[in-house]
GROMACS .gro file of C-alpha atoms in nm:
model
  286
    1UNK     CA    1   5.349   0.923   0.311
    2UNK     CA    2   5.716   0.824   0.269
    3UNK     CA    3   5.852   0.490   0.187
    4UNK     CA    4   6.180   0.377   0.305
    5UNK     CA    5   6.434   0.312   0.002
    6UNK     CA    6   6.720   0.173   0.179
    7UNK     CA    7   6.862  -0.132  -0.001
    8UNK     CA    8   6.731  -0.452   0.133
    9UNK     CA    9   6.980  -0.626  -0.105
   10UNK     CA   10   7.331  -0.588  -0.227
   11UNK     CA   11   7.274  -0.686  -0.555
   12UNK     CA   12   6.949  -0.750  -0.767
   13UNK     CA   13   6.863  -0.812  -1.123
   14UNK     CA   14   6.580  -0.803  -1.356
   15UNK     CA   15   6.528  -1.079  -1.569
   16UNK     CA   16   6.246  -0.964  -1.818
   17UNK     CA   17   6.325  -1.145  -2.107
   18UNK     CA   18   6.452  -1.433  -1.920
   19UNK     CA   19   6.526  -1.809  -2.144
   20UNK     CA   20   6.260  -2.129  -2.077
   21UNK     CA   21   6.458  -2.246  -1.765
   22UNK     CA   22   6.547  -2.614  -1.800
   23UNK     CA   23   6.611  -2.647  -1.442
   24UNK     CA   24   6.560  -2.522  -1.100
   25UNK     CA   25   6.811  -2.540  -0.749
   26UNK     CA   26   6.708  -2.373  -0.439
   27UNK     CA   27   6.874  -2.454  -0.103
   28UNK     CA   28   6.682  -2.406   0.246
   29UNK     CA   29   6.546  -2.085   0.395
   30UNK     CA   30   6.836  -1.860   0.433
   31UNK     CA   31   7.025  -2.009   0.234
   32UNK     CA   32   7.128  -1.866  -0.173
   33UNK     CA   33   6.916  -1.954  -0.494
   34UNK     CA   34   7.062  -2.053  -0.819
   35UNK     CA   35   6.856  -2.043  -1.143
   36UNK     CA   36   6.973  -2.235  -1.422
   37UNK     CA   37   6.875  -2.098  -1.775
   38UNK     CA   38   6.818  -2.266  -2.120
   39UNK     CA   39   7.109  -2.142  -2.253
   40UNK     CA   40   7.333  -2.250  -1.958
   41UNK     CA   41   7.390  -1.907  -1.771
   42UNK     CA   42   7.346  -1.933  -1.398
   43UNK     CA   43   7.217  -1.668  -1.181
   44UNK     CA   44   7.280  -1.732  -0.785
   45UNK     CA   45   7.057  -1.440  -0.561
   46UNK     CA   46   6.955  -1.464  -0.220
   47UNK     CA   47   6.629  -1.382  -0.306
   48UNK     CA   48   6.354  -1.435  -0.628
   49UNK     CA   49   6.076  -1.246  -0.644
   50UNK     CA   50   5.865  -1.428  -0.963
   51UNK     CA   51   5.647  -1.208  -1.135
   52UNK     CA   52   5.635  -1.402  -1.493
   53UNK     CA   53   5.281  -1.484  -1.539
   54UNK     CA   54   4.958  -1.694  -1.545
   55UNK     CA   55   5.233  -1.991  -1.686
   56UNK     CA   56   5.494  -1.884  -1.461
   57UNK     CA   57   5.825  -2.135  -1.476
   58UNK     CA   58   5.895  -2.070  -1.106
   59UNK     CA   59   5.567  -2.208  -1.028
   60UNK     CA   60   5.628  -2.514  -1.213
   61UNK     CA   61   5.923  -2.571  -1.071
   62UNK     CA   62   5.844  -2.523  -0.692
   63UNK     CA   63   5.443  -2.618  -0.699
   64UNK     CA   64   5.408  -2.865  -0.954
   65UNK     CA   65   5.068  -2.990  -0.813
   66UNK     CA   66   4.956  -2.627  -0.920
   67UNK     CA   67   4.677  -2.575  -1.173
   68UNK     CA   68   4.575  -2.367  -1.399
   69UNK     CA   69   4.174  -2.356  -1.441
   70UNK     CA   70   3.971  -2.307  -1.778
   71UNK     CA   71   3.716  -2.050  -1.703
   72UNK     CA   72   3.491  -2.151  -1.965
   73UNK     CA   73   3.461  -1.845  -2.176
   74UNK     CA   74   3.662  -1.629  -2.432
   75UNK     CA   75   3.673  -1.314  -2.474
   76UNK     CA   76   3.817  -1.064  -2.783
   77UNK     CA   77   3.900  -0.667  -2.688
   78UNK     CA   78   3.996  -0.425  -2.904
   79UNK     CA   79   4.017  -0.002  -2.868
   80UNK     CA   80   3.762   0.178  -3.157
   81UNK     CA   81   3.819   0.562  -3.246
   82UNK     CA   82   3.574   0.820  -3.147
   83UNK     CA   83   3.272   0.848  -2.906
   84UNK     CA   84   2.928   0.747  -2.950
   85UNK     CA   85   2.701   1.010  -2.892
   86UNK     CA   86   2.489   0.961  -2.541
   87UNK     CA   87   2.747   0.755  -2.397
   88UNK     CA   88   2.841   0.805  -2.057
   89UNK     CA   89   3.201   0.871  -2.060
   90UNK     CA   90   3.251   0.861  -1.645
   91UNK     CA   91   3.071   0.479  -1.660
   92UNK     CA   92   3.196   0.141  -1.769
   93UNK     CA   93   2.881  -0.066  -1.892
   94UNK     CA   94   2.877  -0.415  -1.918
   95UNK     CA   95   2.565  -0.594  -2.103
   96UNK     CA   96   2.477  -0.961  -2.029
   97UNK     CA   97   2.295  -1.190  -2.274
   98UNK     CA   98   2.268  -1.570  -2.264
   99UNK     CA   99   2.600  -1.693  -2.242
  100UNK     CA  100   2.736  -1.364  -2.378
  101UNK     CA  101   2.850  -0.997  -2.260
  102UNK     CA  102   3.021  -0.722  -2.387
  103UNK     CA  103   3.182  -0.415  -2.228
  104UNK     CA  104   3.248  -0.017  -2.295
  105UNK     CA  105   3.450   0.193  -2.151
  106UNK     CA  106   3.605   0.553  -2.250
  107UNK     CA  107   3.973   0.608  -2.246
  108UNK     CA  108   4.140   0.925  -2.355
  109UNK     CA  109   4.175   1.036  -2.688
  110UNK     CA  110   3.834   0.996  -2.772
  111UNK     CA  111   3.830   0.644  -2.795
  112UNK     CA  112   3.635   0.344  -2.665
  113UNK     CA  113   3.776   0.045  -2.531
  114UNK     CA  114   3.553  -0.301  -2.526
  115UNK     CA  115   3.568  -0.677  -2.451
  116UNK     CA  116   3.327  -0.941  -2.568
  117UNK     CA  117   3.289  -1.278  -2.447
  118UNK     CA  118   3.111  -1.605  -2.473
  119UNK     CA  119   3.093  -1.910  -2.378
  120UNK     CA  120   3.372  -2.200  -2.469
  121UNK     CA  121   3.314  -2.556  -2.403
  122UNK     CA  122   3.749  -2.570  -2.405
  123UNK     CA  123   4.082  -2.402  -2.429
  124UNK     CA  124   4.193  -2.270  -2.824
  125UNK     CA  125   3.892  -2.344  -2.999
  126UNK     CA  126   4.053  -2.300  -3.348
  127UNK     CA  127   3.723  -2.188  -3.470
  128UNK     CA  128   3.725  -1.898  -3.203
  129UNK     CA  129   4.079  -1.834  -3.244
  130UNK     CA  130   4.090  -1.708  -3.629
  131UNK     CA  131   3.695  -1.547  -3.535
  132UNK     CA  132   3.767  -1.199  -3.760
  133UNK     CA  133   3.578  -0.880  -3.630
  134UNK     CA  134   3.301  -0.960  -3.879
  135UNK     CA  135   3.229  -1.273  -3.747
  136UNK     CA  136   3.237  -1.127  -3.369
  137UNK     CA  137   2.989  -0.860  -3.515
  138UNK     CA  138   2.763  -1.124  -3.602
  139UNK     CA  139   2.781  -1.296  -3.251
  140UNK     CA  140   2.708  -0.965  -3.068
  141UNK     CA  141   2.444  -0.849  -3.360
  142UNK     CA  142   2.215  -0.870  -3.084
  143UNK     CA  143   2.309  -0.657  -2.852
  144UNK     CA  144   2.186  -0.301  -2.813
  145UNK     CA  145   2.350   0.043  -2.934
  146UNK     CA  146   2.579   0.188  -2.905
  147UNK     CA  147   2.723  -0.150  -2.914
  148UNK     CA  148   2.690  -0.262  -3.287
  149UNK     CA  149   2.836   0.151  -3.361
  150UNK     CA  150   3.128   0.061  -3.122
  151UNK     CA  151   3.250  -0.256  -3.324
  152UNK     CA  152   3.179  -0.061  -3.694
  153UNK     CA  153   3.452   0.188  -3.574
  154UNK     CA  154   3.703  -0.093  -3.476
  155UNK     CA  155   3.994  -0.150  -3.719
  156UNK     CA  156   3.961  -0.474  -3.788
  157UNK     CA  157   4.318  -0.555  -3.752
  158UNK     CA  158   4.312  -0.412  -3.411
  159UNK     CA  159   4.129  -0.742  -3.263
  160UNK     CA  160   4.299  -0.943  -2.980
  161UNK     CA  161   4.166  -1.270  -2.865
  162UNK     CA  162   4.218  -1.457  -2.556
  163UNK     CA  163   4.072  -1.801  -2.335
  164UNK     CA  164   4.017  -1.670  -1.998
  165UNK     CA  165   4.189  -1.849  -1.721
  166UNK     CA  166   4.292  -1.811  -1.385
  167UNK     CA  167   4.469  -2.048  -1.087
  168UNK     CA  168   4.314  -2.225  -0.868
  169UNK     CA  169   4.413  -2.178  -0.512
  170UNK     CA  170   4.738  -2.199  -0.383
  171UNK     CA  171   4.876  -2.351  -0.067
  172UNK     CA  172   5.148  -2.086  -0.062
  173UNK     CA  173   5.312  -1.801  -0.238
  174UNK     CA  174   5.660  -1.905  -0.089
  175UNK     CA  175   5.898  -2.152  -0.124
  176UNK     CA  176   6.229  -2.089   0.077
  177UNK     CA  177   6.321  -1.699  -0.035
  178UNK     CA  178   6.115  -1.751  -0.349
  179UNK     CA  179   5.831  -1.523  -0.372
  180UNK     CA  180   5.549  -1.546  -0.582
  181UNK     CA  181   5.412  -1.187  -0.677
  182UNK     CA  182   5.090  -1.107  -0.902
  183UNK     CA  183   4.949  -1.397  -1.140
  184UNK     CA  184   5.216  -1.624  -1.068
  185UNK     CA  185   5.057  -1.628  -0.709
  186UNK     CA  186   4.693  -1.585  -0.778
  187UNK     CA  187   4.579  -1.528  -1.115
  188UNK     CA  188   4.253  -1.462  -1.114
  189UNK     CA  189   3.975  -1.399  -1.410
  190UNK     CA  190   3.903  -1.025  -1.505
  191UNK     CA  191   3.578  -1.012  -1.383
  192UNK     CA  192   3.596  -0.821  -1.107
  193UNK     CA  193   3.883  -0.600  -1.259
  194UNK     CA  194   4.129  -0.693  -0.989
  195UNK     CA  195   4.448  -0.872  -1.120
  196UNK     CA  196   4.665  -0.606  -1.153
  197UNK     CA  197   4.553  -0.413  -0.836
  198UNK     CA  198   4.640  -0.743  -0.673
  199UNK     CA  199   4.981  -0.791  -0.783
  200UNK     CA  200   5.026  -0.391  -0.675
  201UNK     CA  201   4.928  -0.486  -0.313
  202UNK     CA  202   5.163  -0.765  -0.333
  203UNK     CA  203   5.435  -0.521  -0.398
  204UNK     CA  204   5.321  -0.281  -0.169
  205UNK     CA  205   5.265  -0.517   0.135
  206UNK     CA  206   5.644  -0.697   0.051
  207UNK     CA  207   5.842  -0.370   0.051
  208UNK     CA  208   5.668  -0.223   0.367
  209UNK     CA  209   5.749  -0.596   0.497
  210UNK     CA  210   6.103  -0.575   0.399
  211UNK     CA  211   6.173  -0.224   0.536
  212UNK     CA  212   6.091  -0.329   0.882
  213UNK     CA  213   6.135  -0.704   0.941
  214UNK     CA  214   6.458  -0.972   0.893
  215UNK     CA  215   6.414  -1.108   0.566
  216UNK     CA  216   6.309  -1.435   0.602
  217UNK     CA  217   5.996  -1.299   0.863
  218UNK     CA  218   5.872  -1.074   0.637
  219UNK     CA  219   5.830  -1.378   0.345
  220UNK     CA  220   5.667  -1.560   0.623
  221UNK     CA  221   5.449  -1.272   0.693
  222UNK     CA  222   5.364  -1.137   0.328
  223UNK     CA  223   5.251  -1.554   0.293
  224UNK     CA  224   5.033  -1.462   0.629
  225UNK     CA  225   4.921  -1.209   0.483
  226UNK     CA  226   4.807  -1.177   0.131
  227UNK     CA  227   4.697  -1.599   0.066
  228UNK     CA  228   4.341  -1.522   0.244
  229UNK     CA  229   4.234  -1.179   0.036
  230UNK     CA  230   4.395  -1.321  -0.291
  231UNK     CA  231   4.188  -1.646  -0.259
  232UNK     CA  232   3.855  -1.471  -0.158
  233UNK     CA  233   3.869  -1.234  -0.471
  234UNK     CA  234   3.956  -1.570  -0.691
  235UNK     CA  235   3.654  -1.698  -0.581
  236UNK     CA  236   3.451  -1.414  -0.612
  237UNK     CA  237   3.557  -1.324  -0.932
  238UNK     CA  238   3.529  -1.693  -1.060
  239UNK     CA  239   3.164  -1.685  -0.950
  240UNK     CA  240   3.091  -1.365  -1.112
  241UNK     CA  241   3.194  -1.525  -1.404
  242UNK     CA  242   3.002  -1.848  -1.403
  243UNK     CA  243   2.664  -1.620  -1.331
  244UNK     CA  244   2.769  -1.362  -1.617
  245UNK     CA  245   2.815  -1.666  -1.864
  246UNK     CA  246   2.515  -1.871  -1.809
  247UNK     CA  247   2.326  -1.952  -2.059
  248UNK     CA  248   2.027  -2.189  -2.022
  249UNK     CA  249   1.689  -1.989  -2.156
  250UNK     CA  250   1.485  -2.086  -1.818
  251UNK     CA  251   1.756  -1.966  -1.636
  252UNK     CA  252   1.892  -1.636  -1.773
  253UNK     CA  253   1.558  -1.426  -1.741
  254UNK     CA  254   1.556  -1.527  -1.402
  255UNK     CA  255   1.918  -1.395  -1.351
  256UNK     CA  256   1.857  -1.073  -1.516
  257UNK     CA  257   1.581  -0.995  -1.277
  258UNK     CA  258   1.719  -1.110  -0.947
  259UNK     CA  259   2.049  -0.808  -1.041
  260UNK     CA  260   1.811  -0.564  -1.135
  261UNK     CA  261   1.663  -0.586  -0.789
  262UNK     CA  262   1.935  -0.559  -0.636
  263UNK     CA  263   1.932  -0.205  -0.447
  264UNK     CA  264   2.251  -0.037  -0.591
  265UNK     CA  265   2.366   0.000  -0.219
  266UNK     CA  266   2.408  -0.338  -0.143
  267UNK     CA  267   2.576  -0.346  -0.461
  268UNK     CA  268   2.836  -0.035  -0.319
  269UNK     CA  269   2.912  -0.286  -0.006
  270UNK     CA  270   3.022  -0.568  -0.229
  271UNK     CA  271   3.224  -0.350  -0.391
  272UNK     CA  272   3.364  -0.184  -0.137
  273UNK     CA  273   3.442  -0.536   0.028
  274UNK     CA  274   3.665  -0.626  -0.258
  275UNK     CA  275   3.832  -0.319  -0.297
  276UNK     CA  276   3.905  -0.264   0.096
  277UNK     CA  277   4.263  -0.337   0.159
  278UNK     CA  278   4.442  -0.339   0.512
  279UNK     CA  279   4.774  -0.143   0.450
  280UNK     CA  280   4.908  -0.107   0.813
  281UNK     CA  281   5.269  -0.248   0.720
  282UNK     CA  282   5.258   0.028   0.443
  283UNK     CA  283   5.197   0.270   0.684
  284UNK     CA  284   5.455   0.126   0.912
  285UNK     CA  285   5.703   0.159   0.702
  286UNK     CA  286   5.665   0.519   0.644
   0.00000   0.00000   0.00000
């Protein structure tokens, strides 16, 4: 498959270490955008593509009614050094226990990567936040092996913590020739493991747009276009993690046994559903 490269633009930047902006000017459809920075520069494009995060600035500024949603849990990851023996290294596992869960997976090198979460009744618990690897150890002492061999090999300045959030749904991704791309857009939880292959079909689906439509009809149609699979997998991902987290003792068993009934082909299908994308206007462009 080939991709047209022509230039859809005379002139483009990339601001990746951009200042807070202070304030925000944007003119009708068609018309120029100017971007005014915390340290006074000006930048004046015909176009901005936003790609600057879960607490994106451009958001702010054009969807101030937007929200950014608490998903109730927390999570720490961290990579550990060498492979436990009788681990599968072509499967990622993920364990569930009441109102905790903890994944492995094998990356190159001979190394494990893992995430553990629990439950968080709000945003930077400070008693979560400084949590040391010993003290996650102890909250996962539960869980089975090779788990508690996984977090003895983990240096124990190698730890990152996070709050888990995502966005709750969004009206649009456009505003004018502003373009929302990625989490900006439709942040989403990493349950399902699909933020970043979400922000890749936004890019994919905008530059097949742009290589055969007028500008301002293919913003119109990447909005068509991406706002209805972007909000399903927010919501399915956002109910995968409510289930994942519970944590009531009458209620967890029953969870357990209702997914390990559930005939691994059905399972396929769901999958399948969420990782089935239309790409005609990739093709198109070719």
């Amino acid at each position: 498959m080939a991709i047209s490269t022509r230039p859809f633009f005379r002139n483009y930047r990339v601001l990746s270490s951009a200042p807070t902006w202070n304030a925000w000017m944007h003119g009708r459809l068609g018309e120029n955008i100017a971007l005014r920075f915390a340290n006074g520069e000006i930048v004046e494009s015909e176009l901005v593509l936003a790609c600057d995060g879960i607490h994106s600035a451009v958001r702010r500024a054009l969807f101030p009614q937007s929200r950014e949603h608490f998903a109730r849990y927390t999570c720490w990851r961290a990579i550990a050094p060498g492979f436990p023996q009788g681990m599968d290294p072509t499967r990622l596992t993920e364990s569930w226990g009441a109102g905790k869960r903890i994944g492995l997976a094998a990356i190159p090198g001979e190394r494990v990567y893992w995430f553990a979460c629990c439950g968080a009744n709000h945003r930077d618990d400070p008693k979560l936040a400084q949590a040391d690897l010993a003290e996650v150890q102890a909250m996962f002492s539960g869980f089975h092996e090779p788990v508690p061999e996984v977090l003895d090999r983990t240096p124990a300045d190698s730890l990152i913590w996070t709050d888990i959030l995502d966005l709750d749904p969004m009206p649009s991704f456009t505003h004018g020739r502003a373009v929302l791309l990625g989490d900006p857009a439709h942040a989403v939880t990493p349950d399902l493991g699909q933020g970043a292959g979400l922000a890749i079909e936004d890019a994919a689906v905008l530059a097949a747009l742009f290589g055969r439509l007028p500008t301002d009809r293919a913003i119109r149609e990447y909005d068509k276009r991406r706002l209805s699979r972007a909000h399903r997998v927010a919501a399915e991902s956002r109910l995968y993690a409510k289930v994942a987290q519970w944590q009531n003792p009458l209620v967890v068993p029953l969870r357990n046994l209702l997914v390990k009934s559930i005939p691994e082909r059905f399972m396929d299908r769901q999958l399948e559903a969420v990782l089935d994308i239309d790409f005609e206007p990739v093709r198109n462009a070719a």
